[in-house]
């Protein structure tokens, strides 16, 4: 689904929670999600199914209106297409291939860079025109270095932790007493755990990687990897993978479990939170039936790694989480690097339901402990006595605005005309919140807090059940004017500013 649709002035796009007993149609990435176009004024939106993993139909063109009747022929064609997108080898077959590959002499171990697969001796001829490379034992232990990172920003772009971030995460989790780490989209963390276990210098830990990148089935056993879509909680290998997850989440002999998730940054927060909540629900049920009798109202300990500007959405879905100041950096991202200053710092943070004071951030990297907030913060994140919080989100020192009664970014200035702080060159007169509620137009609240936001959905469902037509009660609008050119819009804007 195109992101631009959600930003259109005439409507927004919202994910609709799945109804019990109503299966969603499937695309190659598993069950699709149900979306709804939400028009201004609460106009009934039309619902449709689209891919959960891809935000651009160029990469997954599945589209179906909710009420659309699909013919048997089309269903069969859709199923055939889904099957054609499945991996060439099953995970069980890849496990067998890996054992054979590991036993080969070093000069016979080849990896096809074009096909991204390990080659057995009998397959070398078929790949003779491809780019191949020798594979060392160390590379087999670090598949994320051997494999080419996926780079599609509209679906499954892979950004891989630096060693600095990987070691910090693992040291922190080990220090907190966790023995089992559920790695959701974090292959680098899985690799580090396995490498440390080989060194036998630390307490052994167990890990299970859940990832949509099926290429990892070439390197891990069925107890170490599950082909998984975190946007719809779909296991591509069905019940077998679900059983692997349940076995891993079971805490025996004091082996505490923690989940670390690093989703694609462009992913929708609500579906991700739903999947993580389902994992937490599974963990909770397993603990309440076992040794832990105090887990009925608790969530699985977790760390969700995401940019700081998603904080309101994450806390809305998972209110038990807190955002920490730790800046996560990546090897293959041009901007998200450690050591940069100002606005060039990495915006990626840790969201966790673990007590913030227990997550010790490294002093040698510029973090300090705030005794008032009871958590570690960046040294430039100074505590504000008026707000009673360390307010900075982006790593810079924020300043308090007495007129706004809150702390703001250092580059912002208070605008008397707008009645708020903003960048000095902001379009003046468009005050924060002046557009009001997208649903009903009120200036008192936004759409998420609108008391009428669900009324159009109720009427939509009743109309659908009765077979009646949906009738809009909004006044008739004038025909949409032809969109002006960029030059005309800029001229109009300058004329308005000069008044």
Coordinates of C-alpha atoms in Angstrom, one line a residue:
X1 CA 0.0 0.0 0.0
X2 CA 1.3 3.4 -1.0
X3 CA 2.2 5.5 2.0
X4 CA 1.1 8.6 0.1
X5 CA -2.5 7.4 0.4
X6 CA -2.4 7.8 4.2
X7 CA -1.1 11.4 3.8
X8 CA -3.7 12.5 1.3
X9 CA -5.8 15.5 2.5
X10 CA -9.1 13.9 1.7
X11 CA -8.8 10.6 3.6
X12 CA -6.5 8.6 5.9
X13 CA -5.8 4.9 6.1
X14 CA -6.4 2.9 9.3
X15 CA -5.7 -0.8 10.2
X16 CA -8.9 -2.6 11.3
X17 CA -8.4 -5.3 14.0
X18 CA -9.2 -8.8 12.8
X19 CA -12.6 -10.1 13.8
X20 CA -12.7 -13.6 15.4
X21 CA -13.7 -16.3 13.1
X22 CA -13.3 -14.2 9.9
X23 CA -10.2 -15.4 8.1
X24 CA -8.3 -12.9 5.9
X25 CA -7.3 -13.8 2.3
X26 CA -3.6 -14.7 1.9
X27 CA -0.8 -13.2 -0.2
X28 CA 2.7 -14.7 -0.5
X29 CA 3.5 -13.1 2.9
X30 CA 0.6 -14.8 4.8
X31 CA -2.8 -13.4 5.9
X32 CA -3.4 -9.9 4.7
X33 CA -4.5 -7.0 6.9
X34 CA -7.8 -5.2 6.7
X35 CA -7.5 -1.5 6.0
X36 CA -10.1 1.3 5.9
X37 CA -10.2 4.6 4.2
X38 CA -11.3 7.1 6.8
X39 CA -12.8 10.3 5.2
X40 CA -13.0 13.7 6.9
X41 CA -16.2 14.3 8.8
X42 CA -16.6 10.6 9.6
X43 CA -17.7 9.5 6.2
X44 CA -18.1 5.8 5.8
X45 CA -14.8 4.4 4.6
X46 CA -14.4 1.5 2.2
X47 CA -12.4 -1.4 3.6
X48 CA -9.9 -3.5 1.7
X49 CA -7.3 -6.2 2.2
X50 CA -3.7 -5.6 1.4
X51 CA -0.3 -7.1 2.1
X52 CA 0.9 -6.9 5.7
X53 CA 4.6 -6.7 4.9
X54 CA 4.8 -4.5 1.8
X55 CA 3.8 -0.9 1.8
X56 CA 4.0 -0.6 -2.0
X57 CA 1.8 -2.7 -4.4
X58 CA 4.8 -2.8 -6.7
X59 CA 6.4 -5.4 -4.4
X60 CA 3.2 -7.2 -3.5
X61 CA 0.1 -6.3 -5.6
X62 CA -2.5 -8.1 -3.5
X63 CA -5.7 -6.0 -3.2
X64 CA -9.2 -7.1 -2.5
X65 CA -12.3 -5.1 -1.3
X66 CA -13.7 -6.5 1.9
X67 CA -17.1 -7.3 0.4
X68 CA -15.7 -8.5 -2.9
X69 CA -16.8 -11.9 -4.1
X70 CA -13.8 -13.8 -5.5
X71 CA -14.3 -16.6 -8.1
X72 CA -13.0 -20.1 -7.6
X73 CA -10.7 -19.6 -10.7
X74 CA -9.2 -16.5 -9.1
X75 CA -8.7 -18.3 -5.8
X76 CA -6.9 -21.1 -7.5
X77 CA -4.7 -18.7 -9.4
X78 CA -3.9 -16.8 -6.2
X79 CA -3.0 -20.0 -4.4
X80 CA -0.7 -21.1 -7.3
X81 CA 1.0 -17.7 -7.1
X82 CA 1.5 -18.0 -3.4
X83 CA 3.0 -21.4 -3.8
X84 CA 5.4 -20.2 -6.6
X85 CA 6.8 -17.7 -4.1
X86 CA 7.7 -20.3 -1.6
X87 CA 11.4 -21.2 -1.0
X88 CA 12.9 -23.9 -3.3
X89 CA 13.9 -26.0 -0.3
X90 CA 12.0 -26.6 2.9
X91 CA 13.8 -25.9 6.2
X92 CA 14.2 -29.6 6.9
X93 CA 15.9 -30.0 3.5
X94 CA 18.1 -27.0 4.2
X95 CA 19.2 -28.5 7.5
X96 CA 20.2 -31.7 5.7
X97 CA 22.1 -29.6 3.0
X98 CA 23.9 -27.7 5.7
X99 CA 25.2 -30.9 7.4
X100 CA 26.5 -32.0 4.0
X101 CA 28.0 -28.6 3.3
X102 CA 29.8 -28.5 6.7
X103 CA 31.5 -31.8 6.1
X104 CA 33.0 -30.7 2.7
X105 CA 36.7 -29.8 2.3
X106 CA 37.3 -26.1 2.4
X107 CA 38.0 -25.8 -1.3
X108 CA 34.6 -27.3 -2.2
X109 CA 32.6 -24.9 0.0
X110 CA 31.1 -22.4 -2.4
X111 CA 28.4 -19.7 -2.0
X112 CA 26.5 -18.3 -5.0
X113 CA 26.2 -14.5 -4.5
X114 CA 23.6 -14.2 -7.3
X115 CA 21.3 -16.9 -5.9
X116 CA 22.2 -16.3 -2.2
X117 CA 22.6 -20.0 -1.5
X118 CA 25.2 -22.5 -0.3
X119 CA 26.2 -24.9 -3.1
X120 CA 26.8 -28.6 -2.9
X121 CA 29.4 -30.1 -5.2
X122 CA 26.8 -31.3 -7.7
X123 CA 25.4 -27.8 -8.1
X124 CA 28.6 -26.0 -9.0
X125 CA 28.1 -26.5 -12.8
X126 CA 24.6 -25.0 -12.8
X127 CA 26.0 -21.9 -11.2
X128 CA 29.2 -21.6 -13.2
X129 CA 28.1 -18.4 -14.9
X130 CA 27.2 -16.8 -11.5
X131 CA 29.3 -15.0 -9.0
X132 CA 30.5 -17.5 -6.4
X133 CA 32.8 -17.2 -3.5
X134 CA 34.6 -19.5 -1.1
X135 CA 33.1 -19.9 2.4
X136 CA 35.1 -20.1 5.6
X137 CA 34.0 -21.7 8.9
X138 CA 33.8 -18.2 10.5
X139 CA 31.5 -17.0 7.7
X140 CA 29.2 -20.0 8.3
X141 CA 28.9 -18.8 11.9
X142 CA 28.0 -15.3 10.8
X143 CA 25.4 -15.7 8.0
X144 CA 24.4 -12.0 8.2
X145 CA 27.9 -11.1 6.9
X146 CA 27.7 -13.6 4.1
X147 CA 24.2 -12.8 3.0
X148 CA 23.5 -9.6 1.1
X149 CA 21.2 -7.4 3.2
X150 CA 17.7 -6.9 1.8
X151 CA 17.3 -3.3 0.9
X152 CA 13.7 -2.7 -0.1
X153 CA 12.6 0.2 2.1
X154 CA 8.9 -0.4 1.3
X155 CA 8.9 -4.0 2.6
X156 CA 11.8 -5.9 4.2
X157 CA 14.8 -3.6 4.4
X158 CA 17.5 -5.1 6.7
X159 CA 19.7 -2.9 8.8
X160 CA 22.1 -5.0 10.9
X161 CA 23.3 -4.0 14.4
X162 CA 26.9 -3.0 14.8
X163 CA 29.1 -5.1 17.1
X164 CA 28.8 -2.2 19.7
X165 CA 25.0 -2.4 19.8
X166 CA 24.9 -6.2 19.7
X167 CA 27.4 -6.5 22.6
X168 CA 25.6 -3.9 24.7
X169 CA 22.2 -5.7 24.2
X170 CA 23.6 -9.1 25.1
X171 CA 25.7 -7.9 28.0
X172 CA 22.6 -6.1 29.4
X173 CA 20.3 -9.1 29.0
X174 CA 22.9 -11.5 30.5
X175 CA 23.4 -9.1 33.4
X176 CA 19.7 -9.1 34.1
X177 CA 19.7 -12.9 34.4
X178 CA 18.0 -13.9 31.1
X179 CA 19.0 -17.3 29.7
X180 CA 16.8 -17.4 26.6
X181 CA 16.5 -14.6 24.0
X182 CA 13.7 -14.6 21.4
X183 CA 15.3 -12.7 18.5
X184 CA 12.5 -11.2 16.3
X185 CA 14.2 -9.7 13.3
X186 CA 17.6 -9.5 15.0
X187 CA 20.0 -12.0 13.2
X188 CA 23.1 -10.3 14.5
X189 CA 22.0 -10.9 18.1
X190 CA 21.4 -14.5 17.4
X191 CA 24.9 -14.9 15.9
X192 CA 26.6 -13.2 18.9
X193 CA 24.8 -15.6 21.3
X194 CA 25.9 -18.6 19.4
X195 CA 29.5 -17.3 19.1
X196 CA 29.7 -16.6 22.8
X197 CA 28.5 -20.1 23.6
X198 CA 31.3 -21.5 21.5
X199 CA 33.9 -19.5 23.4
X200 CA 32.6 -21.0 26.7
X201 CA 33.7 -17.9 28.6
X202 CA 30.2 -16.8 29.5
X203 CA 27.1 -18.5 31.0
X204 CA 25.5 -20.3 28.0
X205 CA 22.3 -18.8 26.6
X206 CA 19.7 -20.1 24.2
X207 CA 18.2 -18.2 21.3
X208 CA 15.5 -18.5 18.6
X209 CA 15.4 -16.3 15.6
X210 CA 12.0 -15.3 14.0
X211 CA 12.6 -13.6 10.7
X212 CA 10.8 -13.2 7.3
X213 CA 14.2 -13.8 5.5
X214 CA 14.0 -17.5 4.6
X215 CA 17.6 -17.5 3.6
X216 CA 18.5 -18.1 7.2
X217 CA 17.0 -21.6 7.0
X218 CA 20.3 -22.6 5.2
X219 CA 22.3 -22.0 8.4
X220 CA 20.0 -22.8 11.4
X221 CA 18.2 -25.9 12.6
X222 CA 14.4 -25.9 13.1
X223 CA 14.9 -25.3 16.8
X224 CA 17.0 -22.1 16.1
X225 CA 15.0 -20.4 13.3
X226 CA 11.4 -20.0 12.3
X227 CA 10.3 -18.3 9.0
X228 CA 8.0 -15.6 10.4
X229 CA 6.1 -12.5 9.4
X230 CA 6.0 -10.1 12.4
X231 CA 3.3 -7.9 10.9
X232 CA 0.6 -10.6 11.0
X233 CA 2.1 -13.2 13.4
X234 CA 2.3 -15.7 10.6
X235 CA 4.5 -18.8 10.7
X236 CA 5.2 -19.9 7.1
X237 CA 5.7 -23.5 8.3
X238 CA 2.5 -23.6 10.3
X239 CA 1.9 -25.5 13.5
X240 CA 5.4 -27.0 13.5
X241 CA 7.0 -23.5 13.9
X242 CA 4.3 -22.6 16.4
X243 CA 5.3 -25.6 18.5
X244 CA 8.9 -24.6 18.4
X245 CA 8.0 -21.1 19.7
X246 CA 5.9 -22.6 22.5
X247 CA 8.8 -24.9 23.6
X248 CA 11.2 -22.0 23.6
X249 CA 8.9 -19.7 25.6
X250 CA 8.5 -22.3 28.3
X251 CA 10.7 -21.3 31.3
X252 CA 12.2 -24.3 33.0
X253 CA 14.8 -24.5 35.8
X254 CA 14.9 -20.7 36.1
X255 CA 15.7 -20.0 32.5
X256 CA 14.0 -16.6 32.0
X257 CA 12.9 -15.5 28.5
X258 CA 13.2 -12.1 27.0
X259 CA 12.1 -10.9 23.5
X260 CA 14.2 -8.4 21.4
X261 CA 12.5 -7.1 18.3
X262 CA 13.9 -4.9 15.6
X263 CA 11.2 -4.4 13.0
X264 CA 11.6 -2.5 9.7
X265 CA 11.3 1.2 10.5
X266 CA 8.6 1.9 8.0
X267 CA 6.3 -0.8 9.5
X268 CA 2.9 0.0 11.0
X269 CA 3.1 0.1 14.8
X270 CA -0.4 -1.3 15.5
X271 CA 0.1 -4.7 13.7
X272 CA 3.5 -5.1 15.2
X273 CA 2.2 -4.4 18.7
X274 CA -0.6 -6.9 18.0
X275 CA 1.9 -9.6 17.1
X276 CA 4.1 -8.9 20.1
X277 CA 1.0 -9.1 22.3
X278 CA 0.1 -12.5 20.9
X279 CA 3.6 -13.7 21.7
X280 CA 3.3 -12.3 25.2
X281 CA -0.1 -14.0 25.6
X282 CA 1.4 -17.4 24.6
X283 CA 4.3 -16.8 27.1
X284 CA 1.8 -15.8 29.9
X285 CA -0.3 -18.9 29.4
X286 CA 2.7 -21.2 29.5
X287 CA 4.0 -19.6 32.7
X288 CA 0.7 -19.6 34.5
X289 CA 0.3 -23.3 33.8
X290 CA 3.9 -24.0 35.0
X291 CA 6.1 -22.8 37.8
X292 CA 5.2 -19.2 37.7
X293 CA 1.9 -18.4 39.3
X294 CA 2.3 -14.6 39.4
X295 CA 2.5 -14.2 35.6
X296 CA -1.2 -14.0 34.8
X297 CA -1.2 -10.2 34.6
X298 CA 2.4 -9.6 33.3
X299 CA 3.8 -9.3 29.8
X300 CA 6.9 -11.1 28.4
X301 CA 10.0 -8.9 29.1
X302 CA 10.8 -7.2 25.8
X303 CA 12.9 -4.7 24.0
X304 CA 11.4 -3.1 20.9
X305 CA 14.0 -1.2 18.8
X306 CA 12.4 1.6 16.9
X307 CA 12.9 5.4 16.1
X308 CA 12.1 7.7 18.9
X309 CA 9.5 9.6 16.9
X310 CA 7.2 6.6 17.1
X311 CA 7.1 6.8 20.9
X312 CA 3.4 8.1 21.1
X313 CA 2.2 5.2 18.9
X314 CA 4.1 2.5 20.7
X315 CA 3.0 3.7 24.2
X316 CA -0.6 3.9 23.0
X317 CA -0.4 0.2 22.0
X318 CA 1.9 -1.0 24.8
X319 CA 1.6 1.4 27.8
X320 CA 3.8 -0.7 30.0
X321 CA 6.9 0.3 27.8
X322 CA 9.3 3.1 28.4
X323 CA 11.7 4.7 25.9
X324 CA 15.3 4.7 26.9
X325 CA 18.0 7.1 25.7
X326 CA 20.3 4.4 24.3
X327 CA 21.2 5.1 20.7
X328 CA 21.2 1.9 18.5
X329 CA 23.4 2.0 15.5
X330 CA 23.7 -0.1 12.3
X331 CA 26.5 -1.3 10.1
X332 CA 24.8 -0.8 6.8
X333 CA 22.8 2.3 7.4
X334 CA 24.4 5.6 6.1
X335 CA 23.0 7.8 8.9
X336 CA 22.3 5.6 12.0
X337 CA 25.9 5.6 13.3
X338 CA 27.3 6.0 16.7
X339 CA 29.5 9.0 17.6
X340 CA 27.7 11.6 15.5
X341 CA 26.4 14.7 17.1
X342 CA 23.4 17.1 16.8
X343 CA 20.6 16.1 14.4
X344 CA 22.9 13.5 12.8
X345 CA 22.7 11.2 15.8
X346 CA 20.9 7.8 15.4
X347 CA 17.2 8.3 16.2
X348 CA 16.8 4.6 17.0
X349 CA 16.0 3.8 20.7
X350 CA 15.0 1.0 23.0
X351 CA 11.4 0.6 24.1
X352 CA 11.2 -1.8 27.0
X353 CA 8.9 -3.0 29.8
X354 CA 11.9 -3.9 31.9
X355 CA 12.5 -1.4 34.8
X356 CA 14.5 1.5 33.2
X357 CA 16.8 1.8 36.2
X358 CA 17.9 -1.8 35.7
X359 CA 19.1 -1.1 32.1
X360 CA 22.5 0.4 32.8
X361 CA 23.7 2.5 29.9
X362 CA 27.5 2.8 29.4
X363 CA 29.1 5.8 31.1
X364 CA 32.0 5.9 28.7
X365 CA 29.5 6.6 25.8
X366 CA 28.2 9.7 27.6
X367 CA 25.3 8.3 29.6
X368 CA 24.5 9.2 33.2
X369 CA 22.0 8.2 35.9
X370 CA 19.2 10.7 36.8
X371 CA 18.3 10.1 40.4
X372 CA 14.9 11.9 39.9
X373 CA 13.8 10.1 36.8
X374 CA 15.4 6.8 38.1
X375 CA 16.8 6.0 34.7
X376 CA 20.0 6.4 32.6
X377 CA 20.0 9.3 30.1
X378 CA 22.4 11.0 27.7
X379 CA 24.6 13.6 29.4
X380 CA 23.1 16.4 27.4
X381 CA 19.6 15.4 28.4
X382 CA 19.4 17.7 31.4
X383 CA 16.6 17.3 34.0
X384 CA 14.0 20.0 33.9
X385 CA 12.8 21.0 37.3
X386 CA 9.6 22.6 35.8
X387 CA 8.6 19.6 33.7
X388 CA 10.1 17.2 36.3
X389 CA 11.5 15.0 33.6
X390 CA 14.6 14.6 31.4
X391 CA 12.8 15.7 28.3
X392 CA 15.2 15.3 25.3
X393 CA 14.2 12.7 22.7
X394 CA 16.9 13.2 20.1
X395 CA 20.1 13.4 22.1
X396 CA 20.4 17.2 22.1
X397 CA 19.8 19.5 25.1
X398 CA 16.3 20.8 25.1
X399 CA 15.1 24.1 26.6
X400 CA 12.0 25.0 28.6
X401 CA 9.5 27.4 27.1
X402 CA 7.5 29.1 29.9
X403 CA 4.7 30.1 27.5
X404 CA 4.2 26.6 26.1
X405 CA 4.9 25.2 29.6
X406 CA 7.0 22.4 28.2
X407 CA 10.5 21.7 26.9
X408 CA 11.2 22.0 23.2
X409 CA 14.0 21.3 20.7
X410 CA 16.9 23.8 20.9
X411 CA 16.3 24.9 17.3
X412 CA 12.6 25.9 18.0
X413 CA 11.5 29.4 18.8
X414 CA 8.2 30.6 20.4
X415 CA 5.9 32.1 17.8
X416 CA 3.4 34.6 19.3
X417 CA 1.2 34.4 16.2
X418 CA 0.9 30.6 16.3
X419 CA 0.9 30.5 20.1
X420 CA 3.5 27.6 20.1
X421 CA 7.1 26.8 19.6
X422 CA 8.3 25.9 16.1
X423 CA 11.2 26.2 13.7
X424 CA 11.9 29.9 12.8
X425 CA 10.9 29.4 9.2
X426 CA 7.7 27.5 9.8
X427 CA 4.6 28.5 7.9
X428 CA 3.2 31.0 10.3
X429 CA -0.5 31.0 11.2
X430 CA -0.9 27.2 11.0
X431 CA -0.9 26.6 14.7
X432 CA -0.6 23.2 16.2
X433 CA -3.9 21.5 16.3
X434 CA -5.8 24.2 14.3
X435 CA -6.9 21.7 11.8
X436 CA -8.7 19.9 14.6
X437 CA -10.2 16.4 14.5
X438 CA -10.0 14.6 11.2
X439 CA -13.2 12.8 12.0
X440 CA -15.6 15.6 13.1
X441 CA -13.7 18.8 12.7
X442 CA -13.6 19.8 16.4
X443 CA -10.6 21.8 17.6
X444 CA -10.9 20.2 21.1
X445 CA -9.4 16.9 20.2
X446 CA -7.7 14.7 17.5
X447 CA -9.3 11.8 15.6
X448 CA -7.9 9.1 18.0
X449 CA -9.7 10.7 20.9
X450 CA -12.9 11.5 19.0
X451 CA -16.1 10.1 20.7
X452 CA -17.7 9.7 17.2
X453 CA -14.8 7.8 15.6
X454 CA -16.4 4.4 15.7
X455 CA -20.0 5.5 14.7
X456 CA -19.3 5.3 11.0
X457 CA -17.9 1.8 11.4
X458 CA -21.0 0.6 13.2
X459 CA -23.2 2.0 10.5
X460 CA -20.9 0.4 7.9
X461 CA -21.3 -3.0 9.5
X462 CA -25.1 -2.7 9.8
X463 CA -25.4 -1.6 6.2
X464 CA -23.2 -4.4 5.0
X465 CA -25.3 -7.0 6.9
X466 CA -28.6 -5.7 5.7
X467 CA -27.4 -5.3 2.2
X468 CA -28.3 -1.7 2.1
X469 CA -26.4 1.0 0.3
X470 CA -24.1 3.3 2.3
X471 CA -25.5 6.8 2.2
X472 CA -23.3 9.8 3.2
X473 CA -25.1 12.4 5.3
X474 CA -22.5 15.1 4.6
X475 CA -23.6 18.1 2.6
X476 CA -22.9 17.9 -1.1
X477 CA -19.4 19.1 -1.9
X478 CA -18.3 21.2 -4.8
X479 CA -16.6 19.2 -7.6
X480 CA -12.9 18.9 -6.8
X481 CA -10.9 21.7 -8.5
X482 CA -8.1 20.8 -10.8
X483 CA -4.8 20.6 -8.9
X484 CA -2.7 23.7 -9.4
X485 CA 0.9 23.5 -10.5
X486 CA 3.7 23.8 -8.0
X487 CA 4.5 27.3 -9.2
X488 CA 0.9 28.4 -8.8
X489 CA 0.7 27.0 -5.3
X490 CA 4.0 28.7 -4.3
X491 CA 2.8 32.0 -5.7
X492 CA -0.5 31.8 -3.8
X493 CA 1.4 30.9 -0.6
X494 CA 3.7 33.9 -1.0
X495 CA 0.8 36.2 -1.6
X496 CA -0.9 35.1 1.6
X497 CA 2.3 35.5 3.6
X498 CA 2.8 39.0 2.4
X499 CA -0.6 40.1 3.7

